[in-house]
Amino acid sequence: MAEASSNGDARAVVLVEGVSDRAALAVLAGRRGMDLAATGIEIVSMDGITNIGHHLDRYHAPGRHVLVTGLYDDGEERFVRRGLSRIGLDGESAPLEQLGFYACSPDLEDELIRALGPSVVEEIVAAAGELRSFRRLQRQPAQRSRSLHDQLRRLMGGRSGGKERYAAAMAAAVPLDRVPRPLDAVLTHVHAALGPFRLNSEL
C-alpha cells in the first residue's frame, strides 16, 4: 500500500475526509498498478471535511505546482465549494467534478457495501473473525428491524479503527470492474493528469 510521504515533493494530492477513504484509495491504486510514491501522488486525510480550506491553502501556496483533487461525502458539498472558492476557483457554481472533486453517496462505506453486496461484506466480517460480534449487534433491539446493509455500516462505525480496516478489506475484495464510480474517477483523474504508470498483472 505504497503512499507518497508528506514531504512537499508531491506532484498530485488527493484530499479525502478521513483515514478510511485514504485506506480504500491506497488499496485500489495498488490494484490498478499505481505506485503512488514513485509517481508523486499523495493521499491526504484531512481529519474532517471542515479542514479542506487549510489543505487547499497549503497546496495552492505561491510557488507550488500541485494537482489537487479529492473525494467527499455528498452531504458535505458546501464545505468543498466554499474551500475551492476561497482559493479563486469557481466553487460556487461549477460542477465539482470539473474541478477534480468527486462525491460518495452518501459516503465511502455505503458505496463499497453497495458495490460488493451486503452478503459478500458479511463474508468479509466473518473472515476478520468478527461474525460472532456482528451477530450480537444484530440481536440488539435497535438493530433488529434494520437491513443487513445498515447493520454492517453500524458494525464498521461502532469500534475504533473499524471503518479504516473494513474500507481496506472491501477495496481489496471489490472486482475492478465494479469499483464505485467516485473512487474510480478520482484515480482516473490523477492518472490522466500525470500520464501513464506501470500496470500490474491484475489489469
PDB file of C-alpha atoms in Angstrom:
ATOM      1  CA  MET A   1       0.000   0.000   0.000  1.00  0.00           C
ATOM      2  CA  ALA A   2       2.628   2.473  -1.156  1.00  0.00           C
ATOM      3  CA  GLU A   3       1.776   6.072  -0.404  1.00  0.00           C
ATOM      4  CA  ALA A   4       3.742   9.218  -1.073  1.00  0.00           C
ATOM      5  CA  SER A   5       5.004  10.830   2.097  1.00  0.00           C
ATOM      6  CA  SER A   6       4.130  14.341   3.168  1.00  0.00           C
ATOM      7  CA  ASN A   7       7.487  15.797   2.155  1.00  0.00           C
ATOM      8  CA  GLY A   8       6.446  18.687  -0.059  1.00  0.00           C
ATOM      9  CA  ASP A   9       7.510  16.903  -3.261  1.00  0.00           C
ATOM     10  CA  ALA A  10       4.083  15.638  -4.299  1.00  0.00           C
ATOM     11  CA  ARG A  11       3.042  16.188  -7.905  1.00  0.00           C
ATOM     12  CA  ALA A  12      -0.578  15.425  -7.090  1.00  0.00           C
ATOM     13  CA  VAL A  13      -2.616  15.354  -3.907  1.00  0.00           C
ATOM     14  CA  VAL A  14      -5.894  13.529  -3.343  1.00  0.00           C
ATOM     15  CA  LEU A  15      -7.728  15.121  -0.424  1.00  0.00           C
ATOM     16  CA  VAL A  16     -10.044  12.785   1.489  1.00  0.00           C
ATOM     17  CA  GLU A  17     -12.138  13.231   4.603  1.00  0.00           C
ATOM     18  CA  GLY A  18     -10.595  10.525   6.776  1.00  0.00           C
ATOM     19  CA  VAL A  19      -8.334   7.525   7.127  1.00  0.00           C
ATOM     20  CA  SER A  20     -10.909   5.033   5.809  1.00  0.00           C
ATOM     21  CA  ASP A  21     -11.093   6.900   2.486  1.00  0.00           C
ATOM     22  CA  ARG A  22      -7.302   7.018   2.338  1.00  0.00           C
ATOM     23  CA  ALA A  23      -7.006   3.286   3.057  1.00  0.00           C
ATOM     24  CA  ALA A  24      -9.519   2.335   0.359  1.00  0.00           C
ATOM     25  CA  LEU A  25      -7.928   4.542  -2.301  1.00  0.00           C
ATOM     26  CA  ALA A  26      -4.432   3.296  -1.483  1.00  0.00           C
ATOM     27  CA  VAL A  27      -5.550  -0.327  -1.881  1.00  0.00           C
ATOM     28  CA  LEU A  28      -7.351   0.396  -5.152  1.00  0.00           C
ATOM     29  CA  ALA A  29      -4.412   2.354  -6.509  1.00  0.00           C
ATOM     30  CA  GLY A  30      -2.133  -0.588  -5.799  1.00  0.00           C
ATOM     31  CA  ARG A  31      -4.531  -2.975  -7.514  1.00  0.00           C
ATOM     32  CA  ARG A  32      -4.529  -0.712 -10.570  1.00  0.00           C
ATOM     33  CA  GLY A  33      -0.742  -0.764 -10.670  1.00  0.00           C
ATOM     34  CA  MET A  34      -0.208   2.788  -9.452  1.00  0.00           C
ATOM     35  CA  ASP A  35       2.980   3.254  -7.466  1.00  0.00           C
ATOM     36  CA  LEU A  36       1.924   6.318  -5.526  1.00  0.00           C
ATOM     37  CA  ALA A  37       5.321   7.126  -4.058  1.00  0.00           C
ATOM     38  CA  ALA A  38       7.142   6.738  -7.372  1.00  0.00           C
ATOM     39  CA  THR A  39       4.685   8.915  -9.260  1.00  0.00           C
ATOM     40  CA  GLY A  40       4.486  11.588  -6.578  1.00  0.00           C
ATOM     41  CA  ILE A  41       0.854  11.059  -5.625  1.00  0.00           C
ATOM     42  CA  GLU A  42      -0.096  11.723  -2.012  1.00  0.00           C
ATOM     43  CA  ILE A  43      -3.430  10.714  -0.462  1.00  0.00           C
ATOM     44  CA  VAL A  44      -4.063  13.145   2.380  1.00  0.00           C
ATOM     45  CA  SER A  45      -6.574  12.547   5.171  1.00  0.00           C
ATOM     46  CA  MET A  46      -7.923  15.928   6.243  1.00  0.00           C
ATOM     47  CA  ASP A  47      -9.375  14.628   9.538  1.00  0.00           C
ATOM     48  CA  GLY A  48     -12.750  16.026   8.566  1.00  0.00           C
ATOM     49  CA  ILE A  49     -14.146  17.986   5.657  1.00  0.00           C
ATOM     50  CA  THR A  50     -14.166  21.248   7.630  1.00  0.00           C
ATOM     51  CA  ASN A  51     -10.366  21.280   7.283  1.00  0.00           C
ATOM     52  CA  ILE A  52     -10.465  21.438   3.496  1.00  0.00           C
ATOM     53  CA  GLY A  53      -9.777  25.181   3.397  1.00  0.00           C
ATOM     54  CA  HIS A  54      -6.491  24.740   5.268  1.00  0.00           C
ATOM     55  CA  HIS A  55      -5.344  21.967   2.930  1.00  0.00           C
ATOM     56  CA  LEU A  56      -6.328  23.826  -0.225  1.00  0.00           C
ATOM     57  CA  ASP A  57      -4.422  26.878   1.004  1.00  0.00           C
ATOM     58  CA  ARG A  58      -1.382  24.699   1.659  1.00  0.00           C
ATOM     59  CA  TYR A  59      -1.271  23.030  -1.742  1.00  0.00           C
ATOM     60  CA  HIS A  60      -2.184  26.164  -3.693  1.00  0.00           C
ATOM     61  CA  ALA A  61       0.501  28.236  -1.963  1.00  0.00           C
ATOM     62  CA  PRO A  62       2.575  30.510  -4.237  1.00  0.00           C
ATOM     63  CA  GLY A  63       5.341  28.592  -5.962  1.00  0.00           C
ATOM     64  CA  ARG A  64       3.688  25.188  -5.585  1.00  0.00           C
ATOM     65  CA  HIS A  65       2.511  23.386  -8.689  1.00  0.00           C
ATOM     66  CA  VAL A  66       0.460  20.507  -7.384  1.00  0.00           C
ATOM     67  CA  LEU A  67      -2.585  18.885  -8.923  1.00  0.00           C
ATOM     68  CA  VAL A  68      -5.262  18.839  -6.206  1.00  0.00           C
ATOM     69  CA  THR A  69      -8.231  16.505  -6.441  1.00  0.00           C
ATOM     70  CA  GLY A  70     -10.375  14.761  -3.868  1.00  0.00           C
ATOM     71  CA  LEU A  71     -13.284  12.735  -2.535  1.00  0.00           C
ATOM     72  CA  TYR A  72     -16.075  13.968  -0.270  1.00  0.00           C
ATOM     73  CA  ASP A  73     -19.400  12.774   1.116  1.00  0.00           C
ATOM     74  CA  ASP A  74     -22.260  14.300  -0.857  1.00  0.00           C
ATOM     75  CA  GLY A  75     -23.772  15.825   2.284  1.00  0.00           C
ATOM     76  CA  GLU A  76     -20.607  17.911   2.731  1.00  0.00           C
ATOM     77  CA  GLU A  77     -20.605  19.573  -0.681  1.00  0.00           C
ATOM     78  CA  ARG A  78     -20.960  23.068   0.759  1.00  0.00           C
ATOM     79  CA  PHE A  79     -17.576  22.829   2.500  1.00  0.00           C
ATOM     80  CA  VAL A  80     -15.856  21.762  -0.721  1.00  0.00           C
ATOM     81  CA  ARG A  81     -17.435  24.598  -2.680  1.00  0.00           C
ATOM     82  CA  ARG A  82     -16.514  27.135  -0.017  1.00  0.00           C
ATOM     83  CA  GLY A  83     -12.902  25.939   0.097  1.00  0.00           C
ATOM     84  CA  LEU A  84     -12.464  25.987  -3.672  1.00  0.00           C
ATOM     85  CA  SER A  85     -13.957  29.470  -3.894  1.00  0.00           C
ATOM     86  CA  ARG A  86     -11.515  30.619  -1.243  1.00  0.00           C
ATOM     87  CA  ILE A  87      -8.540  29.781  -3.485  1.00  0.00           C
ATOM     88  CA  GLY A  88     -10.045  31.512  -6.511  1.00  0.00           C
ATOM     89  CA  LEU A  89     -11.782  28.647  -8.301  1.00  0.00           C
ATOM     90  CA  ASP A  90     -15.414  28.694  -9.365  1.00  0.00           C
ATOM     91  CA  GLY A  91     -16.528  26.623  -6.393  1.00  0.00           C
ATOM     92  CA  GLU A  92     -19.941  28.214  -6.118  1.00  0.00           C
ATOM     93  CA  SER A  93     -21.373  27.203  -9.484  1.00  0.00           C
ATOM     94  CA  ALA A  94     -19.035  24.913 -11.448  1.00  0.00           C
ATOM     95  CA  PRO A  95     -19.718  21.161 -11.408  1.00  0.00           C
ATOM     96  CA  LEU A  96     -17.300  19.892  -8.778  1.00  0.00           C
ATOM     97  CA  GLU A  97     -16.165  17.005 -10.953  1.00  0.00           C
ATOM     98  CA  GLN A  98     -14.826  19.568 -13.433  1.00  0.00           C
ATOM     99  CA  LEU A  99     -12.654  20.825 -10.576  1.00  0.00           C
ATOM    100  CA  GLY A 100     -11.473  17.301  -9.714  1.00  0.00           C
ATOM    101  CA  PHE A 101     -13.695  16.578  -6.706  1.00  0.00           C
ATOM    102  CA  TYR A 102     -15.956  13.524  -6.623  1.00  0.00           C
ATOM    103  CA  ALA A 103     -18.880  12.792  -4.296  1.00  0.00           C
ATOM    104  CA  CYS A 104     -19.510   9.500  -2.474  1.00  0.00           C
ATOM    105  CA  SER A 105     -23.215   8.915  -1.861  1.00  0.00           C
ATOM    106  CA  PRO A 106     -23.802   9.089   0.961  1.00  0.00           C
ATOM    107  CA  ASP A 107     -20.263   8.070   1.951  1.00  0.00           C
ATOM    108  CA  LEU A 108     -17.402   5.720   1.096  1.00  0.00           C
ATOM    109  CA  GLU A 109     -18.590   2.775   3.210  1.00  0.00           C
ATOM    110  CA  ASP A 110     -22.024   2.866   1.626  1.00  0.00           C
ATOM    111  CA  GLU A 111     -20.510   2.951  -1.866  1.00  0.00           C
ATOM    112  CA  LEU A 112     -18.357  -0.099  -1.170  1.00  0.00           C
ATOM    113  CA  ILE A 113     -21.112  -2.127   0.506  1.00  0.00           C
ATOM    114  CA  ARG A 114     -23.379  -1.480  -2.493  1.00  0.00           C
ATOM    115  CA  ALA A 115     -20.643  -2.425  -4.952  1.00  0.00           C
ATOM    116  CA  LEU A 116     -19.893  -5.726  -3.201  1.00  0.00           C
ATOM    117  CA  GLY A 117     -23.351  -6.561  -1.912  1.00  0.00           C
ATOM    118  CA  PRO A 118     -24.130  -6.982   1.805  1.00  0.00           C
ATOM    119  CA  SER A 119     -23.784 -10.775   1.756  1.00  0.00           C
ATOM    120  CA  VAL A 120     -20.221 -10.529   0.428  1.00  0.00           C
ATOM    121  CA  VAL A 121     -19.370  -7.895   3.048  1.00  0.00           C
ATOM    122  CA  GLU A 122     -20.761 -10.218   5.710  1.00  0.00           C
ATOM    123  CA  GLU A 123     -18.252 -12.814   4.474  1.00  0.00           C
ATOM    124  CA  ILE A 124     -15.500 -10.231   4.937  1.00  0.00           C
ATOM    125  CA  VAL A 125     -16.710  -9.724   8.519  1.00  0.00           C
ATOM    126  CA  ALA A 126     -16.531 -13.489   9.071  1.00  0.00           C
ATOM    127  CA  ALA A 127     -13.015 -13.645   7.601  1.00  0.00           C
ATOM    128  CA  ALA A 128     -11.982 -10.894  10.032  1.00  0.00           C
ATOM    129  CA  GLY A 129     -13.131 -13.072  12.940  1.00  0.00           C
ATOM    130  CA  GLU A 130     -15.920 -10.668  13.911  1.00  0.00           C
ATOM    131  CA  LEU A 131     -19.011 -12.616  12.873  1.00  0.00           C
ATOM    132  CA  ARG A 132     -19.950 -13.538  16.468  1.00  0.00           C
ATOM    133  CA  SER A 133     -19.690  -9.903  17.478  1.00  0.00           C
ATOM    134  CA  PHE A 134     -21.781  -8.939  14.467  1.00  0.00           C
ATOM    135  CA  ARG A 135     -24.496 -11.438  15.414  1.00  0.00           C
ATOM    136  CA  ARG A 136     -24.681  -9.884  18.879  1.00  0.00           C
ATOM    137  CA  LEU A 137     -25.095  -6.468  17.292  1.00  0.00           C
ATOM    138  CA  GLN A 138     -27.871  -7.787  15.044  1.00  0.00           C
ATOM    139  CA  ARG A 139     -29.803  -9.025  18.087  1.00  0.00           C
ATOM    140  CA  GLN A 140     -29.847  -5.599  19.708  1.00  0.00           C
ATOM    141  CA  PRO A 141     -33.408  -4.165  19.774  1.00  0.00           C
ATOM    142  CA  ALA A 142     -32.359  -1.065  17.831  1.00  0.00           C
ATOM    143  CA  GLN A 143     -30.832  -3.182  15.057  1.00  0.00           C
ATOM    144  CA  ARG A 144     -33.378  -5.961  14.559  1.00  0.00           C
ATOM    145  CA  SER A 145     -35.548  -4.100  12.073  1.00  0.00           C
ATOM    146  CA  ARG A 146     -32.652  -2.639  10.123  1.00  0.00           C
ATOM    147  CA  SER A 147     -31.381  -4.019   6.815  1.00  0.00           C
ATOM    148  CA  LEU A 148     -28.211  -6.102   6.623  1.00  0.00           C
ATOM    149  CA  HIS A 149     -26.629  -3.194   4.764  1.00  0.00           C
ATOM    150  CA  ASP A 150     -27.351  -0.781   7.626  1.00  0.00           C
ATOM    151  CA  GLN A 151     -26.273  -3.299  10.270  1.00  0.00           C
ATOM    152  CA  LEU A 152     -22.925  -3.671   8.520  1.00  0.00           C
ATOM    153  CA  ARG A 153     -22.463   0.093   8.460  1.00  0.00           C
ATOM    154  CA  ARG A 154     -23.199   0.184  12.188  1.00  0.00           C
ATOM    155  CA  LEU A 155     -20.594  -2.506  12.835  1.00  0.00           C
ATOM    156  CA  MET A 156     -17.914  -0.614  10.939  1.00  0.00           C
ATOM    157  CA  GLY A 157     -18.599   2.654  12.691  1.00  0.00           C
ATOM    158  CA  GLY A 158     -19.046   1.230  16.157  1.00  0.00           C
ATOM    159  CA  ARG A 159     -15.451   0.479  17.101  1.00  0.00           C
ATOM    160  CA  SER A 160     -12.106   2.235  16.895  1.00  0.00           C
ATOM    161  CA  GLY A 161     -10.370   1.635  13.578  1.00  0.00           C
ATOM    162  CA  GLY A 162     -13.316  -0.314  12.176  1.00  0.00           C
ATOM    163  CA  LYS A 163     -14.014   1.979   9.261  1.00  0.00           C
ATOM    164  CA  GLU A 164     -10.383   2.002   8.153  1.00  0.00           C
ATOM    165  CA  ARG A 165      -9.953  -1.789   8.398  1.00  0.00           C
ATOM    166  CA  TYR A 166     -13.151  -2.588   6.577  1.00  0.00           C
ATOM    167  CA  ALA A 167     -12.624   0.083   3.930  1.00  0.00           C
ATOM    168  CA  ALA A 168      -9.276  -1.515   3.065  1.00  0.00           C
ATOM    169  CA  ALA A 169     -10.752  -5.026   3.124  1.00  0.00           C
ATOM    170  CA  MET A 170     -13.684  -4.070   0.913  1.00  0.00           C
ATOM    171  CA  ALA A 171     -11.410  -2.230  -1.515  1.00  0.00           C
ATOM    172  CA  ALA A 172      -9.277  -5.361  -1.760  1.00  0.00           C
ATOM    173  CA  ALA A 173     -12.336  -7.527  -2.478  1.00  0.00           C
ATOM    174  CA  VAL A 174     -14.367  -5.439  -4.910  1.00  0.00           C
ATOM    175  CA  PRO A 175     -13.990  -6.537  -8.564  1.00  0.00           C
ATOM    176  CA  LEU A 176     -12.099  -3.893 -10.511  1.00  0.00           C
ATOM    177  CA  ASP A 177     -14.988  -3.541 -12.945  1.00  0.00           C
ATOM    178  CA  ARG A 178     -17.326  -2.734 -10.035  1.00  0.00           C
ATOM    179  CA  VAL A 179     -15.250  -0.157  -8.173  1.00  0.00           C
ATOM    180  CA  PRO A 180     -17.599   2.648  -7.067  1.00  0.00           C
ATOM    181  CA  ARG A 181     -17.610   5.426  -9.608  1.00  0.00           C
ATOM    182  CA  PRO A 182     -16.229   8.261  -7.412  1.00  0.00           C
ATOM    183  CA  LEU A 183     -13.236   6.165  -6.309  1.00  0.00           C
ATOM    184  CA  ASP A 184     -12.535   5.055  -9.857  1.00  0.00           C
ATOM    185  CA  ALA A 185     -12.999   8.592 -11.173  1.00  0.00           C
ATOM    186  CA  VAL A 186     -10.575  10.283  -8.785  1.00  0.00           C
ATOM    187  CA  LEU A 187      -7.824   7.760  -9.575  1.00  0.00           C
ATOM    188  CA  THR A 188      -8.511   8.104 -13.299  1.00  0.00           C
ATOM    189  CA  HIS A 189      -8.344  11.892 -12.944  1.00  0.00           C
ATOM    190  CA  VAL A 190      -4.887  11.712 -11.385  1.00  0.00           C
ATOM    191  CA  HIS A 191      -3.720   9.169 -13.977  1.00  0.00           C
ATOM    192  CA  ALA A 192      -4.878  11.335 -16.859  1.00  0.00           C
ATOM    193  CA  ALA A 193      -3.164  14.409 -15.428  1.00  0.00           C
ATOM    194  CA  LEU A 194       0.169  12.786 -14.592  1.00  0.00           C
ATOM    195  CA  GLY A 195       0.458  10.392 -17.509  1.00  0.00           C
ATOM    196  CA  PRO A 196       0.982   6.631 -17.797  1.00  0.00           C
ATOM    197  CA  PHE A 197       2.002   4.496 -14.853  1.00  0.00           C
ATOM    198  CA  ARG A 198       3.237   0.934 -14.626  1.00  0.00           C
ATOM    199  CA  LEU A 199       0.434  -1.613 -14.571  1.00  0.00           C
ATOM    200  CA  ASN A 200       0.419  -4.789 -12.553  1.00  0.00           C
ATOM    201  CA  SER A 201      -0.896  -8.212 -13.502  1.00  0.00           C
ATOM    202  CA  GLU A 202      -4.431  -7.546 -12.255  1.00  0.00           C
ATOM    203  CA  LEU A 203      -5.240  -5.426 -15.312  1.00  0.00           C
TER     204      LEU A 203
END
